[in-house]
Coordinates of C-alpha atoms in Angstrom, one line a residue:
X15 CA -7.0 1.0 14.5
X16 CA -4.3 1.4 16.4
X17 CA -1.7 -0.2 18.5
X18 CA -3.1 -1.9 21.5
X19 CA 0.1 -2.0 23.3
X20 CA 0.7 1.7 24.8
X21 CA 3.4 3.9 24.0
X22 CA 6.9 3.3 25.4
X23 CA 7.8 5.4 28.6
X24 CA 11.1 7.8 28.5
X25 CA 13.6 7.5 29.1
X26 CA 14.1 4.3 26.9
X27 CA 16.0 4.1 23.5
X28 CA 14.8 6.8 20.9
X29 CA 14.4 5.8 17.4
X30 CA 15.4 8.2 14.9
X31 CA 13.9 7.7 11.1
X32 CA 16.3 9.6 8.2
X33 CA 14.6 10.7 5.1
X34 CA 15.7 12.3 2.1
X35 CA 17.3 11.9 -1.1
X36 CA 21.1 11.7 -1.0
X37 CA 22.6 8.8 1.0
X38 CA 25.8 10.5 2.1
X39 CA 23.9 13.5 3.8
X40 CA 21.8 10.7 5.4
X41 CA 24.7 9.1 6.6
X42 CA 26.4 12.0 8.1
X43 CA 23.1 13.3 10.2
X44 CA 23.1 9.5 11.5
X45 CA 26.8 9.2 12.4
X46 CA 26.4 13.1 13.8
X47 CA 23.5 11.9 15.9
X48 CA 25.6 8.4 17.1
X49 CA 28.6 10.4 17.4
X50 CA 30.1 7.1 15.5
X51 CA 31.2 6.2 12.1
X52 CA 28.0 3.6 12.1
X53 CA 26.7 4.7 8.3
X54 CA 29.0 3.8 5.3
X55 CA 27.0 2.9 2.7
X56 CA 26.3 4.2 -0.8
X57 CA 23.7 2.2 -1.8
X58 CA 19.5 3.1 -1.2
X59 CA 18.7 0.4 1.2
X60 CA 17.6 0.4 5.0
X61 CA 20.3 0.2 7.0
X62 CA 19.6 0.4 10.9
X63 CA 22.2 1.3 13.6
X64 CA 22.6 1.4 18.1
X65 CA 24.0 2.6 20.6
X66 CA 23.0 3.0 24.2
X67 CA 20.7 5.7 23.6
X68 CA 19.1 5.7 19.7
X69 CA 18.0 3.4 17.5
X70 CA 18.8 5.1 13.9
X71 CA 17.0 3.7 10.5
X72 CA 18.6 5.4 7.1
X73 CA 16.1 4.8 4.6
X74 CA 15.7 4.3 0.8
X75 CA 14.9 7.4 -1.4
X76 CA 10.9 7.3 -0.5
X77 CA 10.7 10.0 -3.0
X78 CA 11.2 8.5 -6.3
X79 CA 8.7 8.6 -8.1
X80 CA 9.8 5.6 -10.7
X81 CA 10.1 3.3 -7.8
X82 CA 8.5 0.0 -8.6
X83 CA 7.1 -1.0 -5.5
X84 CA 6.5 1.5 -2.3
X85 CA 4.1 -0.7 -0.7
X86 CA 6.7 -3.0 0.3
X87 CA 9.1 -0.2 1.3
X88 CA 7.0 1.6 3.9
X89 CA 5.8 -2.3 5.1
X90 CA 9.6 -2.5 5.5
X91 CA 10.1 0.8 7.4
X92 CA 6.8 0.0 10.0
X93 CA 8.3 -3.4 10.4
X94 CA 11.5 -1.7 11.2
X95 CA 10.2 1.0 13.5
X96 CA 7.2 -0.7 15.3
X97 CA 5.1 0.7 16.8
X98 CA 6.5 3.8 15.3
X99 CA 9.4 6.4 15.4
X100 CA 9.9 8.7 17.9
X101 CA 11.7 11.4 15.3
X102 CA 11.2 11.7 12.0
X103 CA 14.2 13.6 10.1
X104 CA 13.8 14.8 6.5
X105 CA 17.4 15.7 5.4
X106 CA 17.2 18.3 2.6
X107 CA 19.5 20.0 0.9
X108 CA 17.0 21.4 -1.7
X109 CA 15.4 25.0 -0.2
X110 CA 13.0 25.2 -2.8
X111 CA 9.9 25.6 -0.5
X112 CA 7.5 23.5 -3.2
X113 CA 9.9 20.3 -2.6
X114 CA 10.3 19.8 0.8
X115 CA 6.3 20.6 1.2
X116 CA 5.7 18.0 -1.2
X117 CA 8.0 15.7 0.5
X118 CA 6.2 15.8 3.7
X119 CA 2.9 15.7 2.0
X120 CA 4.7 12.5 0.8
X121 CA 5.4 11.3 4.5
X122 CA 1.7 12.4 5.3
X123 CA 0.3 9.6 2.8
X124 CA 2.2 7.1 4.0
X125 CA 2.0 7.1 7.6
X126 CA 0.0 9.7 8.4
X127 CA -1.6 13.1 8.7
X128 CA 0.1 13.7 12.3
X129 CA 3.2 12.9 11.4
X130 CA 4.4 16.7 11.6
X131 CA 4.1 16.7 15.5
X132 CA 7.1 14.0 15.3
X133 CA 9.0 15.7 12.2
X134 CA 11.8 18.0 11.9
X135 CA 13.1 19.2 9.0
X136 CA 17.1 19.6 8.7
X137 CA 18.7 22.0 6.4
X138 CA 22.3 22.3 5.2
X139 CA 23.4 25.6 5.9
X140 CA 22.4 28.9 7.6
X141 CA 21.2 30.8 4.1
X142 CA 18.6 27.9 3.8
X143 CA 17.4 28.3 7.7
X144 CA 16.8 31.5 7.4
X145 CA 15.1 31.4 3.8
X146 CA 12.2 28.8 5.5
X147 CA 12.0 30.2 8.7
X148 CA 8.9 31.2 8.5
X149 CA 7.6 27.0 7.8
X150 CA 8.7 27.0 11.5
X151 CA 5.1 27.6 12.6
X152 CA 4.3 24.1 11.0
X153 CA 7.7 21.9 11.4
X154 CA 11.3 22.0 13.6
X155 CA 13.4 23.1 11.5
X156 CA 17.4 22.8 12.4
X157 CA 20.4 23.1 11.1
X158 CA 22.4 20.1 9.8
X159 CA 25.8 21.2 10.7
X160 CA 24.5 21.8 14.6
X161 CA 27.2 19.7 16.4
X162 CA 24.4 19.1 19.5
X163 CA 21.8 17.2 17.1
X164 CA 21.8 14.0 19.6
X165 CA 21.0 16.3 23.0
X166 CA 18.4 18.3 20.3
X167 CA 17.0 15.0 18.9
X168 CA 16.3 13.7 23.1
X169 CA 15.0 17.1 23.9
X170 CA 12.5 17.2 21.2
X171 CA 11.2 13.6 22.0
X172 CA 11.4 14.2 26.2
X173 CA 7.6 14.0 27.1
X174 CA 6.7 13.2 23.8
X175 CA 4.9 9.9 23.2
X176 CA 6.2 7.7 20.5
X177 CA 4.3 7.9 17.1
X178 CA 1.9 5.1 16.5
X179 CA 1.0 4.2 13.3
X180 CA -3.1 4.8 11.9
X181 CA -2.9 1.7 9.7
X182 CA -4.5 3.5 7.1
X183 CA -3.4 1.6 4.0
X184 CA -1.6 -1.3 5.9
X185 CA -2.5 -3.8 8.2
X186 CA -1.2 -3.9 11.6
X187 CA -1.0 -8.0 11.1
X188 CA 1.0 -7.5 7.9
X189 CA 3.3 -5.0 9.3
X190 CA 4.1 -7.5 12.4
X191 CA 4.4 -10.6 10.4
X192 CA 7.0 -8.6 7.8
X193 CA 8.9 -7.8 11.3
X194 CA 9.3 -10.5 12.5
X195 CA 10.7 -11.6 9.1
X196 CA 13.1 -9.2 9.3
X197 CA 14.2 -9.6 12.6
X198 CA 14.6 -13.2 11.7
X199 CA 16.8 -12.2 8.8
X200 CA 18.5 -10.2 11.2
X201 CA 19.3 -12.9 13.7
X202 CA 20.8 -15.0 10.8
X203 CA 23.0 -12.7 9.7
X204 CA 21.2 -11.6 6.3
X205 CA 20.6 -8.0 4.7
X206 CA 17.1 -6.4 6.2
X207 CA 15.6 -6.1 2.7
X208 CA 16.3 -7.5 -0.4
X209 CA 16.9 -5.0 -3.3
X210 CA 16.7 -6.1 -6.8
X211 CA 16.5 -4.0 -10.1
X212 CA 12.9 -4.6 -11.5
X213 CA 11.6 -2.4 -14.3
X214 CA 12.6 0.7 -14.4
X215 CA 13.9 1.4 -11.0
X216 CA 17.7 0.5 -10.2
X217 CA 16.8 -0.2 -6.8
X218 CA 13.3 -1.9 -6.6
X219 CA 12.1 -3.8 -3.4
X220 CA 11.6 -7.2 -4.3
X221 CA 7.7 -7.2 -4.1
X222 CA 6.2 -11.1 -2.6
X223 CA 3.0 -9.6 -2.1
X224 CA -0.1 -10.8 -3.9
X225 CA -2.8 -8.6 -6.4
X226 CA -6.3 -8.2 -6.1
X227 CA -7.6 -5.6 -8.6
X228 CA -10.8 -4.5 -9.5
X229 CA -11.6 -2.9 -13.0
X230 CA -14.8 -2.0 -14.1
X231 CA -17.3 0.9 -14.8
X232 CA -18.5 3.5 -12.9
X233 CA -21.2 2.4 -10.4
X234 CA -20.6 -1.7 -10.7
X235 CA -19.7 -1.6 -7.2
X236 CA -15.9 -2.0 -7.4
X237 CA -15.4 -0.1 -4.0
X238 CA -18.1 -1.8 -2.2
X239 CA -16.6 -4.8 -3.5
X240 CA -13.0 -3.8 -2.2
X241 CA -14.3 -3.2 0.7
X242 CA -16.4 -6.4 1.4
X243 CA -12.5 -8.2 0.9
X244 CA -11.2 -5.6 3.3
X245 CA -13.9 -6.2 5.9
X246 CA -13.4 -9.8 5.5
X247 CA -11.8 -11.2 8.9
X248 CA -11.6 -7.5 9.9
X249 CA -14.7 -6.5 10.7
X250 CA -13.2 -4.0 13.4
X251 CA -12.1 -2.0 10.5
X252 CA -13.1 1.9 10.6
X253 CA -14.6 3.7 8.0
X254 CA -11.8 5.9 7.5
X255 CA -9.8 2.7 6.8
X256 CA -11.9 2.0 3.2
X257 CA -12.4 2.4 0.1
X258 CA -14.9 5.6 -0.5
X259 CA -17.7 3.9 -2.0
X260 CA -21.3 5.6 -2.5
X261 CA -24.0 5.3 -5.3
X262 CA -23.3 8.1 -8.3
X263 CA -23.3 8.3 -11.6
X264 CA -19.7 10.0 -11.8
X265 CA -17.0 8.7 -10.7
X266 CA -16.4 8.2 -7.3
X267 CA -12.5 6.4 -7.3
X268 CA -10.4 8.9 -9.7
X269 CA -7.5 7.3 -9.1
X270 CA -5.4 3.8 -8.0
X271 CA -5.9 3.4 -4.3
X272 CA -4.2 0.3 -2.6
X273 CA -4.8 -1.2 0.8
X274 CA -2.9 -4.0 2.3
X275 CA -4.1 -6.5 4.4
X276 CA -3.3 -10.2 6.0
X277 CA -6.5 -11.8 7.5
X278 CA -8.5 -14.0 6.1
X279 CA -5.7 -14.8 3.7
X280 CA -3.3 -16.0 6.1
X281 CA -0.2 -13.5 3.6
X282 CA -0.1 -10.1 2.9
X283 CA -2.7 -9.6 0.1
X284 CA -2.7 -6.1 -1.6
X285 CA -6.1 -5.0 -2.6
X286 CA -6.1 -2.4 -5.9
X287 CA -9.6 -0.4 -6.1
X288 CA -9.1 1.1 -9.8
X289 CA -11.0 4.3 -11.6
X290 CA -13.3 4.1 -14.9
X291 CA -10.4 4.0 -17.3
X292 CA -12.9 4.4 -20.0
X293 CA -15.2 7.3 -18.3
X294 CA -15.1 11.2 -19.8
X295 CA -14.7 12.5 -16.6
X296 CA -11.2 10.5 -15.4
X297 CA -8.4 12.9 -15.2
X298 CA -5.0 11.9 -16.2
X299 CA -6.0 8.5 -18.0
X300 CA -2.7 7.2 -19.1
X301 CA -0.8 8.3 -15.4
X302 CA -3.8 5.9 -13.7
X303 CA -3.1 2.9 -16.6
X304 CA 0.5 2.8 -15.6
X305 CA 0.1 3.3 -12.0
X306 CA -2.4 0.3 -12.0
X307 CA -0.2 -1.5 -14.5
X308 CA 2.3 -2.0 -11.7
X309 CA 0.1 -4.6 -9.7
X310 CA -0.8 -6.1 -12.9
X311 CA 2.1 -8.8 -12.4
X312 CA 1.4 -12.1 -14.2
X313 CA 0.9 -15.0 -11.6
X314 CA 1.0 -12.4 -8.5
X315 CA -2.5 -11.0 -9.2
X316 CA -6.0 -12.1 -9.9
X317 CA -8.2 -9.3 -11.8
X318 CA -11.7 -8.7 -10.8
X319 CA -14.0 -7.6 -13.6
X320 CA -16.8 -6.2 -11.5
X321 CA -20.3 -5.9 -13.0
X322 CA -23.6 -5.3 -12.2
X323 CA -26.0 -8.5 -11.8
X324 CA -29.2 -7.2 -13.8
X325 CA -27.2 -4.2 -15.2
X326 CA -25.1 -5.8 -18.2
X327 CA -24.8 -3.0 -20.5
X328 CA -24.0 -2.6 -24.5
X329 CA -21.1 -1.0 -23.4
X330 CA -19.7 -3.8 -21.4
X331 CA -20.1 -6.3 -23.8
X332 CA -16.3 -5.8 -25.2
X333 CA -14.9 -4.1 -21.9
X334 CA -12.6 -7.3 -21.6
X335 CA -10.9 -6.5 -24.9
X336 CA -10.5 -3.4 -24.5
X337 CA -9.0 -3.6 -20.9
X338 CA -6.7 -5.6 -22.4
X339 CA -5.7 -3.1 -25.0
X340 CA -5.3 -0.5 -22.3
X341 CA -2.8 -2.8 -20.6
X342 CA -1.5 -4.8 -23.5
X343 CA -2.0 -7.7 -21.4
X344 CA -4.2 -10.9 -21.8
X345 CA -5.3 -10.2 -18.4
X346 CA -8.8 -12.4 -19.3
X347 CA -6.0 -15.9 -18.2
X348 CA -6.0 -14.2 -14.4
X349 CA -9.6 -12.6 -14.5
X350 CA -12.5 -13.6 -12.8
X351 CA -16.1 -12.1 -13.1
X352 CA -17.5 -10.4 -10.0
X353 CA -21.0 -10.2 -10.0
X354 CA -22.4 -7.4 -7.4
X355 CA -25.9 -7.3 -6.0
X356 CA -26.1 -10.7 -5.6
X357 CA -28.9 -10.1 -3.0
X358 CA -31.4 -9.8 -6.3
X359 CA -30.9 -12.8 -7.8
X360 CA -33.9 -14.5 -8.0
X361 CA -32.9 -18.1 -8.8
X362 CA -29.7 -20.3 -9.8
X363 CA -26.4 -18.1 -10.6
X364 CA -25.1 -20.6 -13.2
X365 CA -28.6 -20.5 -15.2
X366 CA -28.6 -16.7 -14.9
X367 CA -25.3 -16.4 -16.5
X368 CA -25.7 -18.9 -19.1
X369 CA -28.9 -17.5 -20.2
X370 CA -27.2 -14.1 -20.9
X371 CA -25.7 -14.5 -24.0
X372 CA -22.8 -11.5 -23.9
X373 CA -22.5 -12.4 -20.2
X374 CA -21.7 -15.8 -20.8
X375 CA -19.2 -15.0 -23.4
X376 CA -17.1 -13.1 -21.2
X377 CA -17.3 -15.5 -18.5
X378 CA -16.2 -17.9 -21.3
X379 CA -13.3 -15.8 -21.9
X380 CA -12.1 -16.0 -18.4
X381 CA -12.3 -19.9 -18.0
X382 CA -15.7 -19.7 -16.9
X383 CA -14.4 -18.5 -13.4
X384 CA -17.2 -16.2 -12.5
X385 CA -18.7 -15.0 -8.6
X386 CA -21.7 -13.3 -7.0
X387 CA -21.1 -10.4 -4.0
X388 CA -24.1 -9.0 -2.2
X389 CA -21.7 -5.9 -0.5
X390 CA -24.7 -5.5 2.0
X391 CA -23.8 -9.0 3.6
X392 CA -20.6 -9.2 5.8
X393 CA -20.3 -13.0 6.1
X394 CA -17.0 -13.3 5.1
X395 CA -17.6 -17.2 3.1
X396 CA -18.5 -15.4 0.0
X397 CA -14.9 -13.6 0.2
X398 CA -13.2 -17.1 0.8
X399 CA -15.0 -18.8 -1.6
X400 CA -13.9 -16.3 -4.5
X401 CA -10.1 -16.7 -3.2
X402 CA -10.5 -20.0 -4.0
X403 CA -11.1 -19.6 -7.4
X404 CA -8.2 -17.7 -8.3
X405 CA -6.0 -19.6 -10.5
X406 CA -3.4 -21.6 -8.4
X407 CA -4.5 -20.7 -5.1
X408 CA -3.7 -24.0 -3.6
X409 CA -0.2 -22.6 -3.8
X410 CA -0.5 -18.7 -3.1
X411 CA -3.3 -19.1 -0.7
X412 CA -2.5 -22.8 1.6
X413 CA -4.2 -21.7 4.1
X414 CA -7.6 -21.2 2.8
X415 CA -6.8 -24.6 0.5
X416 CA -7.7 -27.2 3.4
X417 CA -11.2 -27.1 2.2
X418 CA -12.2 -26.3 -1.4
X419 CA -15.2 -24.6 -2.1
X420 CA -18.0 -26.3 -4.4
X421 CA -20.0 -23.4 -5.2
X422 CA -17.5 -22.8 -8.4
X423 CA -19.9 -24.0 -11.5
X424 CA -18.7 -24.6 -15.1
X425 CA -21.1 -23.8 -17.8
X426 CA -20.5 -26.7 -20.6

């Protein structure tokens, strides 16, 4: 999907995006560019300057890999650019060739494949130019101490229409609501983005955004369940912009993937789609438990234990417990059991449940909070009605609290 309002004409204000990892370089190329002492700081937060021609954004470090919460940091930088940059800059001082590709694979993830026909690398010095020349046939590639950047930086955009975010991973409506929160913030005089040390990161983004993640075996339908949330209130969304989800017996998701999304919830909602931690075939186990450990905050996140109606397995019968010792968490106190295929039930839900013995006990575990998908339907009640048996969701979720949902049964 993509923005419905069309690309600025030129000449208008260009906006110039800074990437990299050290702060001064950054500020230099942006004062360079300004031809004004605008960029001062020494801190790893946004900071956005003017003048009469550019709009310059110095970013955070986008490339560290133990920062707590990137979500929220590229939501911040759409916000900031929307509809989308005219120039990206990655400012390197590292020629290592391995690095700077895997920087602007890096880019590429977050805001998309095309971003290379908006991107110029800038290197430090003249040895370094000619050392990558030949990643010329792929990217610009200038030097840093070139005291025309600002006349190179309007020639490279002249004709050019602006980049426009795919809104892959990230919802157009969360990426406007977050901007005009920060142009709000703005306005009153407050810093763009809050940035408070969480974990193990010095400089993580203070992360407001609610958890939905799915755990469960291969084949339960956890994708087709992430993506029955997804399409709910967004039925325009394309394929591309879901979870892969097709019948197998191997693994399908082999690692974390996260969308983020607004509608029906009325906030941002992050939805988590999760690999078989527990299946021969998963690569990299322990990388996947931390990564999915990081949306695994207590009260900002309900867990979805996906299984199979019909389909309970031996297997299963302990897969709460031992989930739990994989994240040595009680996650069971924010879980709810997702029941796919709902389309072959053949009777009452609650009897069906309570007359499965190991089924019942799990559901026990969880408070009894328990909910049946049939992935082939897209009406969009089945998706409110298990918001509203997270766990406090009058509160996280107002919204969608006007009018409770009845179909919540507790087995006595």
């Amino acid at each position: 999907m993509h923005s419905i309002r069309p690309p600025p004409a030129y000449p208008e204000k260009i906006t110039v995006a800074l990437f990299g990892k050290r702060v001064q370089l950054k500020n230099s190329i942006g004062n360079m560019i300004l031809n004004d002492n605008a960029f001062v700081t020494t801190s790893q937060n946004f900071v956005v300057a003017h003048d009469g021609t550019f709009k310059v954004i110095n970013t955070p470090d986008f490339f560290d890999e133990e920062y707590q919460h990137p979500d929220q940091q590229i939501i911040d930088f759409m916000a900031l650019s929307y509809p989308g940059p005219d120039l990206f800059i990655l400012v390197s001082d590292n020629t290592q060739e391995q690095i700077i590709m895997a920087q602007v694979r890096k880019l590429q993830d977050s805001f998309g494949e095309n971003i290379t026909t908006h991107l110029v690398i800038l290197l430090p010095d003249q040895e370094s130019f000619a050392s990558l020349r030949h990643l010329n046939g792929l990217f610009n590639i200038w030097l840093a101490s070139n005291e025309n950047l600002a006349r190179e930086c309007r020639a490279s955009c002249c004709g050019r229409q602006t980049f426009l975010y795919d809104y892959k991973n990230y919802s157009q409506d969360v990426v406007i609501q977050r901007r005009t929160a920060l142009e709000k913030r703005r306005r009153d005089g407050q810093p763009l983005c809050y940035y408070e040390g969480t974990g193990n990161s010095a400089n993580g983004v203070l992360d407001n955004i609610f958890n939905i993640v799915l755990l469960g075996l291969t084949g339960t339908g956890k994708s087709a369940s992430a993506n029955t949330i997804l399409t709910a209130g967004n039925p325009e969304l394309d394929p591309w912009q879901l979870f892969k989800s097709e019948p197998s017996s191997m693994p399908i998701t082999t690692q974390c993937e996260v969308k983020i999304i607004q509608k029906p919830f009325g906030v941002p909602v992050r939805v988590v789609d999760t690999p078989d931690f527990f299946h021969d075939e998963l690569n990299n186990s322990e990388q996947q438990i931390n990564e999915c450990k990081k949306y695994l905050q207590q009260g900002q996140c309900v867990v979805l234990l996906v299984l199979q109606l019909g389909r309970f397995t031996d297997y299963e019968q302990g897969i709460l417990e031992r989930l739990e010792d994989k994240f040595g968490w009680r996650i069971r106190d924010s879980t709810i059991v997702l029941l796919t295929h709902g389309e072959d039930l053949r009777g009452d839900l609650d009897q069906y449940v309570g007359a499965c013995v190991p089924l019942r006990k799990i559901a026990e575990s969880c408070g009894y909070r328990y909910h049946l998908f049939s992935n082939s339907s897209r009406d969009s009640r089945q998706v409110i009605d298990l918001i509203r048996k997270i766990p406090n969701s009058n509160n996280i979720f107002p919204k969608l609290s006007k009018k409770r949902s009845t179909s919540q049964c507790f087995i006595c």
